[in-house]
Amino acid sequence: MFRKLRTAFNARCILMRSFSVGELSKEHHEVQQLCRLFSERELKPAASTIDRNGAFPEEHIAKLAQLGLMRVTVSPSYGGSGMDMLSLSLVVEELSRGCGSTGSIVSIHNCLYANLLNRMGTDDQRDRFFNKYENHTIGAFALSEAGAGSDVAAMTTRAIKNEDGSWILNGTKGWVTSGIEAVAGIIFATVDPSLRYKGITAFLVDFDEGNLGGLHRGRPEDKLGIRGTSTCDLILENVRVPAANVLGTVGGGMRIAMEQLDRARIGIASQALGISQAALETAVEYAKQRTAFGGTLIDLPAVRTRIAEIATRIETTRLLVRKAACEVDRGLRATKACSMAKWVAGETATYAAHGCQQILGGMGYVKDLPAERYYRDSRITEIYGGVTDVQKSIVADQVIKELE
């Protein structure tokens, strides 16, 4: 039914140079259409059940892996599709349009684990971590802690070096997406709390199919939305990590995390965009059918105004998201663009989902229709990857620097 993505492209450079503000390239359009078809046929019919049961969409993830969608930006040498961030953004947007949970899993795995390992890992690290596990397996990204969310420098997870060069990790990482299913993870710890940012180091940790000594998973959080994803603590008790598993340099973890969060914010913004589009489509479809005041809701000026406002915000968001993705693909430091995209996309998702509920009225408040799920799923896009207030602060910092 679906053709594996990486067979559709001649070279990554074609994707990177052919995007314009007005339209997608042929290659990007193929990515978009493939994912839209998968979303319509596979995800939309299952989204309500995934949400209601809080069940990880294992079957769908396996199918997406067969299409090359679980290693979108990874080199073909390591089982990836070798595509760019704009392609990954389109993938996440279309999948999230069908199921916010599935879009979130694909986004975070690709943006925060697979892309980072492919981009920063040594040949040996990529070989060991990509080739050991099949494409459908999930990797985790463990940066946050209970007392160190936006304030990363407050991290307390410690890494102590042994005489043989290996490291011993102790601490608890919080809010780890797909922590239950993950087969490996990139875990951040400090080698010296007094060094603050300069002590933070990234470690590649192989969970060894759950057999890694000292690694324990906390209970899954019972969340408002994206209920098909697992979110849990990772508890580290004298976890031994080989010296060869340091990602980048000792003390270089903060820079790695911040650069990767730029990419993650494109993924989150794309997720928000997909939810927004789904909310708009649901609202219009319902308004065309629902009769009131001698006609249909779609004829009422108040409803039409709400639809216009939602649609305009979505188009604005889409331009910001694609601009950010293209800046990353061109090798630019896209911090401002990524934070703008995430900030506006998250607010747009909440706005669109709220507007959808208002148009549906009572039917927007019950689980018979997806409007209430859109609202619950949208809320996280203003929270994880840095809350909206943090994104505004980042944007302000970047603008002030530009104007100095």
mmCIF file of C-alpha atoms in Angstrom:
data_model
loop_
_atom_site.group_PDB
_atom_site.id
_atom_site.type_symbol
_atom_site.label_atom_id
_atom_site.label_comp_id
_atom_site.label_asym_id
_atom_site.label_seq_id
_atom_site.Cartn_x
_atom_site.Cartn_y
_atom_site.Cartn_z
ATOM 1 C CA MET A 1 0.000 0.000 0.000
ATOM 2 C CA PHE A 2 2.750 2.433 0.952
ATOM 3 C CA ARG A 3 6.174 2.854 -0.610
ATOM 4 C CA LYS A 4 9.195 3.173 1.636
ATOM 5 C CA LEU A 5 10.184 6.827 1.703
ATOM 6 C CA ARG A 6 13.865 6.617 0.924
ATOM 7 C CA THR A 7 13.177 5.039 -2.460
ATOM 8 C CA ALA A 8 11.458 8.228 -3.570
ATOM 9 C CA PHE A 9 14.475 10.521 -3.465
ATOM 10 C CA ASN A 10 17.542 11.034 -5.586
ATOM 11 C CA ALA A 11 19.579 13.082 -3.128
ATOM 12 C CA ARG A 12 19.131 15.032 0.054
ATOM 13 C CA CYS A 13 20.554 18.147 -1.560
ATOM 14 C CA ILE A 14 17.566 18.278 -3.911
ATOM 15 C CA LEU A 15 15.264 18.533 -0.910
ATOM 16 C CA MET A 16 17.363 21.188 0.765
ATOM 17 C CA ARG A 17 17.628 23.608 -2.115
ATOM 18 C CA SER A 18 14.203 23.370 -3.719
ATOM 19 C CA PHE A 19 11.896 24.712 -1.001
ATOM 20 C CA SER A 20 10.331 28.118 -1.452
ATOM 21 C CA VAL A 21 7.871 29.990 0.747
ATOM 22 C CA GLY A 22 5.169 29.546 -1.844
ATOM 23 C CA GLU A 23 5.282 25.818 -2.470
ATOM 24 C CA LEU A 24 6.936 22.515 -1.642
ATOM 25 C CA SER A 25 9.267 20.718 -3.995
ATOM 26 C CA LYS A 26 8.058 17.600 -5.761
ATOM 27 C CA GLU A 27 10.089 15.464 -3.365
ATOM 28 C CA HIS A 28 8.700 17.144 -0.267
ATOM 29 C CA HIS A 29 5.210 16.907 -1.701
ATOM 30 C CA GLU A 30 5.657 13.139 -2.077
ATOM 31 C CA VAL A 31 6.623 12.887 1.598
ATOM 32 C CA GLN A 32 3.588 14.919 2.580
ATOM 33 C CA GLN A 33 1.162 12.891 0.466
ATOM 34 C CA LEU A 34 2.499 9.550 1.652
ATOM 35 C CA CYS A 35 2.112 10.547 5.298
ATOM 36 C CA ARG A 36 -1.315 12.093 4.698
ATOM 37 C CA LEU A 37 -2.518 8.845 3.144
ATOM 38 C CA PHE A 38 -1.103 6.822 6.042
ATOM 39 C CA SER A 39 -2.744 9.193 8.506
ATOM 40 C CA GLU A 40 -6.156 8.897 6.830
ATOM 41 C CA ARG A 41 -6.097 5.123 6.420
ATOM 42 C CA GLU A 42 -4.210 3.994 9.499
ATOM 43 C CA LEU A 43 -4.168 6.629 12.226
ATOM 44 C CA LYS A 44 -7.504 8.433 12.163
ATOM 45 C CA PRO A 45 -9.551 5.224 12.593
ATOM 46 C CA ALA A 46 -7.374 4.173 15.548
ATOM 47 C CA ALA A 47 -6.689 7.509 17.276
ATOM 48 C CA SER A 48 -9.673 7.434 19.625
ATOM 49 C CA THR A 49 -8.879 3.903 20.805
ATOM 50 C CA ILE A 50 -5.199 4.734 21.300
ATOM 51 C CA ASP A 51 -6.204 7.752 23.378
ATOM 52 C CA ARG A 52 -8.902 5.999 25.389
ATOM 53 C CA ASN A 53 -6.753 2.994 26.262
ATOM 54 C CA GLY A 54 -3.538 4.952 26.738
ATOM 55 C CA ALA A 55 -1.911 2.305 24.564
ATOM 56 C CA PHE A 56 1.416 2.680 22.777
ATOM 57 C CA PRO A 57 0.653 2.382 19.006
ATOM 58 C CA GLU A 58 3.120 -0.452 18.470
ATOM 59 C CA GLU A 59 1.578 -1.728 15.247
ATOM 60 C CA HIS A 60 1.550 1.714 13.655
ATOM 61 C CA ILE A 61 5.119 2.468 14.721
ATOM 62 C CA ALA A 62 6.250 -0.787 13.103
ATOM 63 C CA LYS A 63 4.528 0.190 9.841
ATOM 64 C CA LEU A 64 6.057 3.660 9.953
ATOM 65 C CA ALA A 65 9.486 2.102 10.454
ATOM 66 C CA GLN A 66 8.983 0.001 7.321
ATOM 67 C CA LEU A 67 8.380 3.253 5.457
ATOM 68 C CA GLY A 68 11.613 4.765 6.751
ATOM 69 C CA LEU A 69 9.824 7.188 9.061
ATOM 70 C CA MET A 70 11.509 6.255 12.333
ATOM 71 C CA ARG A 71 14.945 7.350 11.093
ATOM 72 C CA VAL A 72 13.963 10.174 8.773
ATOM 73 C CA THR A 73 17.178 12.220 8.942
ATOM 74 C CA VAL A 74 19.533 9.298 9.637
ATOM 75 C CA SER A 75 22.082 8.251 7.013
ATOM 76 C CA PRO A 76 21.057 5.297 4.819
ATOM 77 C CA SER A 77 24.260 3.632 6.025
ATOM 78 C CA TYR A 78 22.499 3.161 9.360
ATOM 79 C CA GLY A 79 19.063 2.227 8.077
ATOM 80 C CA GLY A 80 17.791 5.785 7.714
ATOM 81 C CA SER A 81 16.064 7.732 4.951
ATOM 82 C CA GLY A 82 18.711 10.476 4.732
ATOM 83 C CA MET A 83 16.217 13.322 4.462
ATOM 84 C CA ASP A 84 16.175 16.867 5.812
ATOM 85 C CA MET A 85 14.396 18.620 8.690
ATOM 86 C CA LEU A 86 11.722 20.029 6.415
ATOM 87 C CA SER A 87 10.824 16.464 5.421
ATOM 88 C CA LEU A 88 10.700 15.446 9.078
ATOM 89 C CA SER A 89 8.478 18.437 9.828
ATOM 90 C CA LEU A 90 6.058 17.394 7.102
ATOM 91 C CA VAL A 91 6.044 13.817 8.409
ATOM 92 C CA VAL A 92 5.201 14.898 11.940
ATOM 93 C CA GLU A 93 2.553 17.400 10.834
ATOM 94 C CA GLU A 94 0.669 14.857 8.743
ATOM 95 C CA LEU A 95 0.886 12.065 11.317
ATOM 96 C CA SER A 96 -0.255 14.407 14.102
ATOM 97 C CA ARG A 97 -3.216 15.400 11.963
ATOM 98 C CA GLY A 98 -4.380 11.800 12.340
ATOM 99 C CA CYS A 99 -3.144 10.983 15.857
ATOM 100 C CA GLY A 100 -1.405 13.385 18.218
ATOM 101 C CA SER A 101 0.138 10.551 20.235
ATOM 102 C CA THR A 102 1.726 8.876 17.233
ATOM 103 C CA GLY A 103 2.960 12.211 15.925
ATOM 104 C CA SER A 104 4.562 12.929 19.291
ATOM 105 C CA ILE A 105 6.355 9.564 19.437
ATOM 106 C CA VAL A 106 7.714 9.939 15.907
ATOM 107 C CA SER A 107 8.717 13.549 16.525
ATOM 108 C CA ILE A 108 10.605 13.084 19.777
ATOM 109 C CA HIS A 109 12.332 9.857 18.731
ATOM 110 C CA ASN A 110 13.478 11.375 15.433
ATOM 111 C CA CYS A 111 14.344 14.874 16.661
ATOM 112 C CA LEU A 112 15.905 14.144 20.038
ATOM 113 C CA TYR A 113 17.421 10.690 19.661
ATOM 114 C CA ALA A 114 17.933 9.494 16.084
ATOM 115 C CA ASN A 115 18.945 12.869 14.635
ATOM 116 C CA LEU A 116 21.268 13.615 17.548
ATOM 117 C CA LEU A 117 22.986 10.222 17.400
ATOM 118 C CA ASN A 118 23.390 10.504 13.626
ATOM 119 C CA ARG A 119 24.647 14.094 13.845
ATOM 120 C CA MET A 120 26.980 13.949 16.832
ATOM 121 C CA GLY A 121 27.829 10.276 17.295
ATOM 122 C CA THR A 122 31.121 8.750 16.207
ATOM 123 C CA ASP A 123 31.131 6.037 13.552
ATOM 124 C CA ASP A 124 31.541 3.473 16.315
ATOM 125 C CA GLN A 125 28.648 4.900 18.341
ATOM 126 C CA ARG A 126 26.323 5.034 15.352
ATOM 127 C CA ASP A 127 27.267 1.506 14.379
ATOM 128 C CA ARG A 128 26.644 0.121 17.847
ATOM 129 C CA PHE A 129 23.420 1.951 18.637
ATOM 130 C CA PHE A 130 21.729 1.999 15.227
ATOM 131 C CA ASN A 131 22.757 -1.427 14.005
ATOM 132 C CA LYS A 132 22.052 -3.346 17.205
ATOM 133 C CA TYR A 133 18.357 -2.514 17.149
ATOM 134 C CA GLU A 134 15.770 -2.690 14.380
ATOM 135 C CA ASN A 135 14.304 0.473 12.874
ATOM 136 C CA HIS A 136 11.023 0.266 14.771
ATOM 137 C CA THR A 137 12.725 0.524 18.171
ATOM 138 C CA ILE A 138 12.589 3.741 20.189
ATOM 139 C CA GLY A 139 15.320 5.866 21.720
ATOM 140 C CA ALA A 140 14.848 8.235 24.658
ATOM 141 C CA PHE A 141 16.215 11.678 25.511
ATOM 142 C CA ALA A 142 16.664 12.266 29.240
ATOM 143 C CA LEU A 143 17.519 15.863 30.108
ATOM 144 C CA SER A 144 14.863 17.121 32.544
ATOM 145 C CA GLU A 145 14.618 16.404 36.245
ATOM 146 C CA ALA A 146 12.021 17.197 38.891
ATOM 147 C CA GLY A 147 13.999 20.268 39.947
ATOM 148 C CA ALA A 148 15.683 20.975 36.630
ATOM 149 C CA GLY A 149 13.229 21.566 33.811
ATOM 150 C CA SER A 150 13.771 24.880 32.092
ATOM 151 C CA ASP A 151 16.643 25.518 34.544
ATOM 152 C CA VAL A 152 18.908 22.812 33.135
ATOM 153 C CA ALA A 153 21.931 23.957 35.164
ATOM 154 C CA ALA A 154 20.140 22.819 38.341
ATOM 155 C CA MET A 155 20.662 19.206 37.224
ATOM 156 C CA THR A 156 21.601 16.837 40.071
ATOM 157 C CA THR A 157 22.183 13.541 38.222
ATOM 158 C CA ARG A 158 25.883 12.811 38.734
ATOM 159 C CA ALA A 159 28.478 11.141 36.561
ATOM 160 C CA ILE A 160 31.611 9.972 38.365
ATOM 161 C CA LYS A 161 34.599 8.719 36.403
ATOM 162 C CA ASN A 162 36.244 5.408 37.275
ATOM 163 C CA GLU A 163 39.964 4.692 37.018
ATOM 164 C CA ASP A 164 39.326 2.601 33.887
ATOM 165 C CA GLY A 165 37.690 5.602 32.178
ATOM 166 C CA SER A 166 34.106 4.366 32.493
ATOM 167 C CA TRP A 167 31.421 6.443 34.214
ATOM 168 C CA ILE A 168 28.946 5.707 37.009
ATOM 169 C CA LEU A 169 25.604 7.504 36.761
ATOM 170 C CA ASN A 170 23.306 8.210 39.706
ATOM 171 C CA GLY A 171 20.120 10.252 39.766
ATOM 172 C CA THR A 172 16.583 10.453 38.463
ATOM 173 C CA LYS A 173 15.616 11.865 35.071
ATOM 174 C CA GLY A 174 12.019 13.014 34.706
ATOM 175 C CA TRP A 175 9.416 13.383 31.987
ATOM 176 C CA VAL A 176 11.120 10.920 29.639
ATOM 177 C CA THR A 177 8.885 10.404 26.598
ATOM 178 C CA SER A 178 8.713 6.758 25.472
ATOM 179 C CA GLY A 179 10.757 5.857 28.537
ATOM 180 C CA ILE A 180 8.839 2.600 28.938
ATOM 181 C CA GLU A 181 9.450 1.409 25.364
ATOM 182 C CA ALA A 182 12.948 2.850 24.813
ATOM 183 C CA VAL A 183 15.791 0.409 24.113
ATOM 184 C CA ALA A 184 18.470 3.069 24.569
ATOM 185 C CA GLY A 185 18.759 6.689 25.559
ATOM 186 C CA ILE A 186 20.836 9.836 25.576
ATOM 187 C CA ILE A 187 21.142 10.726 29.244
ATOM 188 C CA PHE A 188 22.543 13.998 30.559
ATOM 189 C CA ALA A 189 24.431 14.180 33.837
ATOM 190 C CA THR A 190 26.870 16.573 35.463
ATOM 191 C CA VAL A 191 30.450 15.631 36.205
ATOM 192 C CA ASP A 192 30.677 18.486 38.728
ATOM 193 C CA PRO A 193 27.640 20.475 39.975
ATOM 194 C CA SER A 194 29.866 23.443 40.840
ATOM 195 C CA LEU A 195 30.637 23.869 37.143
ATOM 196 C CA ARG A 196 26.945 24.462 36.386
ATOM 197 C CA TYR A 197 26.457 24.400 32.590
ATOM 198 C CA LYS A 198 30.091 23.481 31.939
ATOM 199 C CA GLY A 199 29.780 20.212 33.842
ATOM 200 C CA ILE A 200 26.853 18.788 31.884
ATOM 201 C CA THR A 201 27.756 15.801 29.719
ATOM 202 C CA ALA A 202 25.727 13.596 27.354
ATOM 203 C CA PHE A 203 26.004 9.817 27.628
ATOM 204 C CA LEU A 204 24.752 7.141 25.236
ATOM 205 C CA VAL A 205 23.198 4.433 27.361
ATOM 206 C CA ASP A 206 22.213 1.024 25.998
ATOM 207 C CA PHE A 207 19.317 -0.282 28.098
ATOM 208 C CA ASP A 208 20.270 -3.800 26.951
ATOM 209 C CA GLU A 209 16.653 -4.921 26.526
ATOM 210 C CA GLY A 210 15.872 -3.994 30.130
ATOM 211 C CA ASN A 211 18.853 -5.869 31.560
ATOM 212 C CA LEU A 212 21.120 -2.897 32.256
ATOM 213 C CA GLY A 213 22.078 -3.067 35.907
ATOM 214 C CA GLY A 214 20.882 -0.153 38.026
ATOM 215 C CA LEU A 215 18.413 1.260 35.493
ATOM 216 C CA HIS A 216 14.806 1.376 36.667
ATOM 217 C CA ARG A 217 11.740 2.833 34.979
ATOM 218 C CA GLY A 218 9.198 4.743 37.057
ATOM 219 C CA ARG A 219 5.462 4.315 36.677
ATOM 220 C CA PRO A 220 3.966 5.900 33.545
ATOM 221 C CA GLU A 221 2.412 9.296 34.172
ATOM 222 C CA ASP A 222 -1.383 9.537 33.798
ATOM 223 C CA LYS A 223 -1.535 12.458 31.385
ATOM 224 C CA LEU A 224 -4.211 14.813 30.110
ATOM 225 C CA GLY A 225 -3.325 14.301 26.447
ATOM 226 C CA ILE A 226 -1.062 12.393 24.046
ATOM 227 C CA ARG A 227 -2.132 9.389 26.093
ATOM 228 C CA GLY A 228 -0.703 6.876 23.629
ATOM 229 C CA THR A 229 2.792 7.970 24.636
ATOM 230 C CA SER A 230 4.484 6.779 27.799
ATOM 231 C CA THR A 231 6.111 9.339 30.063
ATOM 232 C CA CYS A 232 8.091 8.181 33.084
ATOM 233 C CA ASP A 233 11.124 8.697 35.288
ATOM 234 C CA LEU A 234 14.395 6.918 34.594
ATOM 235 C CA ILE A 235 16.053 6.042 37.889
ATOM 236 C CA LEU A 236 19.814 5.501 37.716
ATOM 237 C CA GLU A 237 21.519 3.624 40.549
ATOM 238 C CA ASN A 238 25.219 3.090 39.874
ATOM 239 C CA VAL A 239 24.653 2.624 36.152
ATOM 240 C CA ARG A 240 27.974 1.927 34.463
ATOM 241 C CA VAL A 241 28.608 3.591 31.102
ATOM 242 C CA PRO A 242 31.740 2.865 29.020
ATOM 243 C CA ALA A 243 34.094 5.758 28.258
ATOM 244 C CA ALA A 244 33.356 5.243 24.550
ATOM 245 C CA ASN A 245 29.733 6.211 25.169
ATOM 246 C CA VAL A 246 30.334 9.875 25.927
ATOM 247 C CA LEU A 247 28.508 11.813 23.202
ATOM 248 C CA GLY A 248 30.602 14.767 22.130
ATOM 249 C CA THR A 249 32.979 15.986 24.834
ATOM 250 C CA VAL A 250 32.938 15.883 28.614
ATOM 251 C CA GLY A 251 31.325 19.157 29.689
ATOM 252 C CA GLY A 252 29.892 19.749 26.223
ATOM 253 C CA GLY A 253 26.425 18.406 26.995
ATOM 254 C CA MET A 254 24.731 21.745 27.488
ATOM 255 C CA ARG A 255 25.600 22.944 24.002
ATOM 256 C CA ILE A 256 24.494 19.610 22.534
ATOM 257 C CA ALA A 257 21.177 19.761 24.397
ATOM 258 C CA MET A 258 20.403 23.345 23.371
ATOM 259 C CA GLU A 259 21.228 22.755 19.704
ATOM 260 C CA GLN A 260 19.111 19.616 19.687
ATOM 261 C CA LEU A 261 16.202 21.319 21.411
ATOM 262 C CA ASP A 262 16.086 23.725 18.461
ATOM 263 C CA ARG A 263 15.365 20.707 16.265
ATOM 264 C CA ALA A 264 12.915 19.283 18.792
ATOM 265 C CA ARG A 265 10.978 22.546 18.745
ATOM 266 C CA ILE A 266 10.487 22.160 15.010
ATOM 267 C CA GLY A 267 9.058 18.704 15.707
ATOM 268 C CA ILE A 268 6.772 19.971 18.463
ATOM 269 C CA ALA A 269 5.639 22.897 16.312
ATOM 270 C CA SER A 270 4.873 20.460 13.491
ATOM 271 C CA GLN A 271 2.884 18.299 15.890
ATOM 272 C CA ALA A 272 0.915 21.364 16.977
ATOM 273 C CA LEU A 273 0.356 22.295 13.358
ATOM 274 C CA GLY A 274 -1.099 18.867 12.553
ATOM 275 C CA ILE A 275 -3.473 19.061 15.524
ATOM 276 C CA SER A 276 -4.527 22.560 14.454
ATOM 277 C CA GLN A 277 -5.277 21.410 10.917
ATOM 278 C CA ALA A 278 -7.314 18.462 12.187
ATOM 279 C CA ALA A 279 -9.318 20.779 14.447
ATOM 280 C CA LEU A 280 -10.062 23.141 11.549
ATOM 281 C CA GLU A 281 -11.158 20.314 9.264
ATOM 282 C CA THR A 282 -13.407 18.822 11.942
ATOM 283 C CA ALA A 283 -14.994 22.203 12.666
ATOM 284 C CA VAL A 284 -15.743 22.911 9.002
ATOM 285 C CA GLU A 285 -17.107 19.438 8.369
ATOM 286 C CA TYR A 286 -19.435 19.665 11.363
ATOM 287 C CA ALA A 287 -20.565 23.215 10.568
ATOM 288 C CA LYS A 288 -21.584 22.149 7.059
ATOM 289 C CA GLN A 289 -23.845 19.427 8.408
ATOM 290 C CA ARG A 290 -25.301 20.909 11.591
ATOM 291 C CA THR A 291 -28.598 22.689 10.993
ATOM 292 C CA ALA A 292 -29.677 25.681 13.078
ATOM 293 C CA PHE A 293 -31.768 28.841 12.623
ATOM 294 C CA GLY A 294 -33.200 27.581 9.349
ATOM 295 C CA GLY A 295 -29.824 26.807 7.767
ATOM 296 C CA THR A 296 -26.451 25.298 8.585
ATOM 297 C CA LEU A 297 -23.841 26.578 11.015
ATOM 298 C CA ILE A 298 -21.437 27.253 8.153
ATOM 299 C CA ASP A 299 -23.707 30.122 7.034
ATOM 300 C CA LEU A 300 -23.567 31.962 10.358
ATOM 301 C CA PRO A 301 -21.207 34.983 10.335
ATOM 302 C CA ALA A 302 -19.850 34.209 13.814
ATOM 303 C CA VAL A 303 -18.890 30.673 12.767
ATOM 304 C CA ARG A 304 -17.340 31.853 9.513
ATOM 305 C CA THR A 305 -15.308 34.479 11.357
ATOM 306 C CA ARG A 306 -13.997 31.851 13.774
ATOM 307 C CA ILE A 307 -13.045 29.571 10.883
ATOM 308 C CA ALA A 308 -11.228 32.417 9.121
ATOM 309 C CA GLU A 309 -9.270 33.290 12.252
ATOM 310 C CA ILE A 310 -8.223 29.687 12.865
ATOM 311 C CA ALA A 311 -7.196 29.186 9.235
ATOM 312 C CA THR A 312 -5.125 32.365 9.172
ATOM 313 C CA ARG A 313 -3.277 31.423 12.340
ATOM 314 C CA ILE A 314 -2.550 27.987 10.882
ATOM 315 C CA GLU A 315 -1.092 29.464 7.688
ATOM 316 C CA THR A 316 1.034 31.882 9.722
ATOM 317 C CA THR A 317 2.279 28.995 11.840
ATOM 318 C CA ARG A 318 3.055 26.836 8.823
ATOM 319 C CA LEU A 319 5.288 29.534 7.343
ATOM 320 C CA LEU A 320 7.171 29.948 10.626
ATOM 321 C CA VAL A 321 7.674 26.192 11.006
ATOM 322 C CA ARG A 322 8.945 25.717 7.469
ATOM 323 C CA LYS A 323 11.229 28.735 7.760
ATOM 324 C CA ALA A 324 12.775 27.263 10.914
ATOM 325 C CA ALA A 325 13.238 23.847 9.315
ATOM 326 C CA CYS A 326 14.893 25.361 6.269
ATOM 327 C CA GLU A 327 17.269 27.422 8.386
ATOM 328 C CA VAL A 328 18.419 24.238 10.130
ATOM 329 C CA ASP A 329 18.799 22.491 6.764
ATOM 330 C CA ARG A 330 20.989 25.349 5.526
ATOM 331 C CA GLY A 331 23.292 24.927 8.512
ATOM 332 C CA LEU A 332 22.209 28.136 10.248
ATOM 333 C CA ARG A 333 21.855 28.549 14.005
ATOM 334 C CA ALA A 334 18.071 28.727 13.924
ATOM 335 C CA THR A 335 17.365 29.289 17.623
ATOM 336 C CA LYS A 336 15.149 32.339 17.135
ATOM 337 C CA ALA A 337 13.186 30.812 14.258
ATOM 338 C CA CYS A 338 12.679 27.533 16.139
ATOM 339 C CA SER A 339 11.451 29.256 19.292
ATOM 340 C CA MET A 340 9.139 31.519 17.282
ATOM 341 C CA ALA A 341 7.705 28.510 15.474
ATOM 342 C CA LYS A 342 7.154 26.508 18.660
ATOM 343 C CA TRP A 343 5.657 29.454 20.540
ATOM 344 C CA VAL A 344 3.184 30.398 17.814
ATOM 345 C CA ALA A 345 2.375 26.791 16.862
ATOM 346 C CA GLY A 346 1.567 25.788 20.431
ATOM 347 C CA GLU A 347 -0.741 28.747 20.937
ATOM 348 C CA THR A 348 -2.342 28.122 17.547
ATOM 349 C CA ALA A 349 -3.062 24.477 18.411
ATOM 350 C CA THR A 350 -4.804 25.459 21.635
ATOM 351 C CA TYR A 351 -6.682 28.240 19.840
ATOM 352 C CA ALA A 352 -7.775 25.986 16.977
ATOM 353 C CA ALA A 353 -8.860 23.179 19.288
ATOM 354 C CA HIS A 354 -10.802 25.634 21.457
ATOM 355 C CA GLY A 355 -12.458 27.145 18.377
ATOM 356 C CA CYS A 356 -13.359 23.672 17.119
ATOM 357 C CA GLN A 357 -15.025 22.871 20.449
ATOM 358 C CA GLN A 358 -16.963 26.138 20.352
ATOM 359 C CA ILE A 359 -18.287 25.433 16.865
ATOM 360 C CA LEU A 360 -19.280 21.897 17.822
ATOM 361 C CA GLY A 361 -20.906 23.082 21.048
ATOM 362 C CA GLY A 362 -21.914 20.182 23.281
ATOM 363 C CA MET A 363 -20.539 17.690 20.776
ATOM 364 C CA GLY A 364 -17.146 19.279 21.228
ATOM 365 C CA TYR A 365 -17.193 18.337 24.896
ATOM 366 C CA VAL A 366 -17.919 14.625 24.595
ATOM 367 C CA LYS A 367 -15.712 11.782 23.391
ATOM 368 C CA ASP A 368 -18.014 10.807 20.529
ATOM 369 C CA LEU A 369 -16.161 13.316 18.333
ATOM 370 C CA PRO A 370 -12.431 14.140 18.369
ATOM 371 C CA ALA A 371 -12.641 17.840 19.282
ATOM 372 C CA GLU A 372 -12.072 17.256 22.999
ATOM 373 C CA ARG A 373 -9.048 15.049 22.207
ATOM 374 C CA TYR A 374 -7.576 17.794 20.042
ATOM 375 C CA TYR A 375 -7.810 20.170 22.973
ATOM 376 C CA ARG A 376 -6.176 17.750 25.397
ATOM 377 C CA ASP A 377 -3.423 16.859 22.912
ATOM 378 C CA SER A 378 -2.760 20.485 22.031
ATOM 379 C CA ARG A 379 -1.936 21.593 25.569
ATOM 380 C CA ILE A 380 1.374 19.737 25.741
ATOM 381 C CA THR A 381 2.709 21.612 22.712
ATOM 382 C CA GLU A 382 2.870 24.778 24.829
ATOM 383 C CA ILE A 383 4.694 22.927 27.606
ATOM 384 C CA TYR A 384 7.303 20.378 26.611
ATOM 385 C CA GLY A 385 10.442 21.420 24.805
ATOM 386 C CA GLY A 386 10.305 24.623 26.872
ATOM 387 C CA VAL A 387 7.090 26.372 27.936
ATOM 388 C CA THR A 388 5.799 29.268 25.849
ATOM 389 C CA ASP A 389 7.153 31.826 28.318
ATOM 390 C CA VAL A 390 10.662 30.401 27.849
ATOM 391 C CA GLN A 391 10.303 30.587 24.058
ATOM 392 C CA LYS A 392 9.359 34.259 24.308
ATOM 393 C CA SER A 393 12.411 34.899 26.474
ATOM 394 C CA ILE A 394 14.665 33.136 23.943
ATOM 395 C CA VAL A 395 13.199 35.158 21.078
ATOM 396 C CA ALA A 396 13.695 38.404 23.010
ATOM 397 C CA ASP A 397 17.341 37.507 23.756
ATOM 398 C CA GLN A 398 18.017 36.752 20.090
ATOM 399 C CA VAL A 399 16.343 39.941 18.842
ATOM 400 C CA ILE A 400 18.222 42.117 21.309
ATOM 401 C CA LYS A 401 21.544 40.564 20.256
ATOM 402 C CA GLU A 402 20.712 41.144 16.596
ATOM 403 C CA LEU A 403 20.033 44.810 17.253
ATOM 404 C CA GLU A 404 23.146 45.539 19.276
#
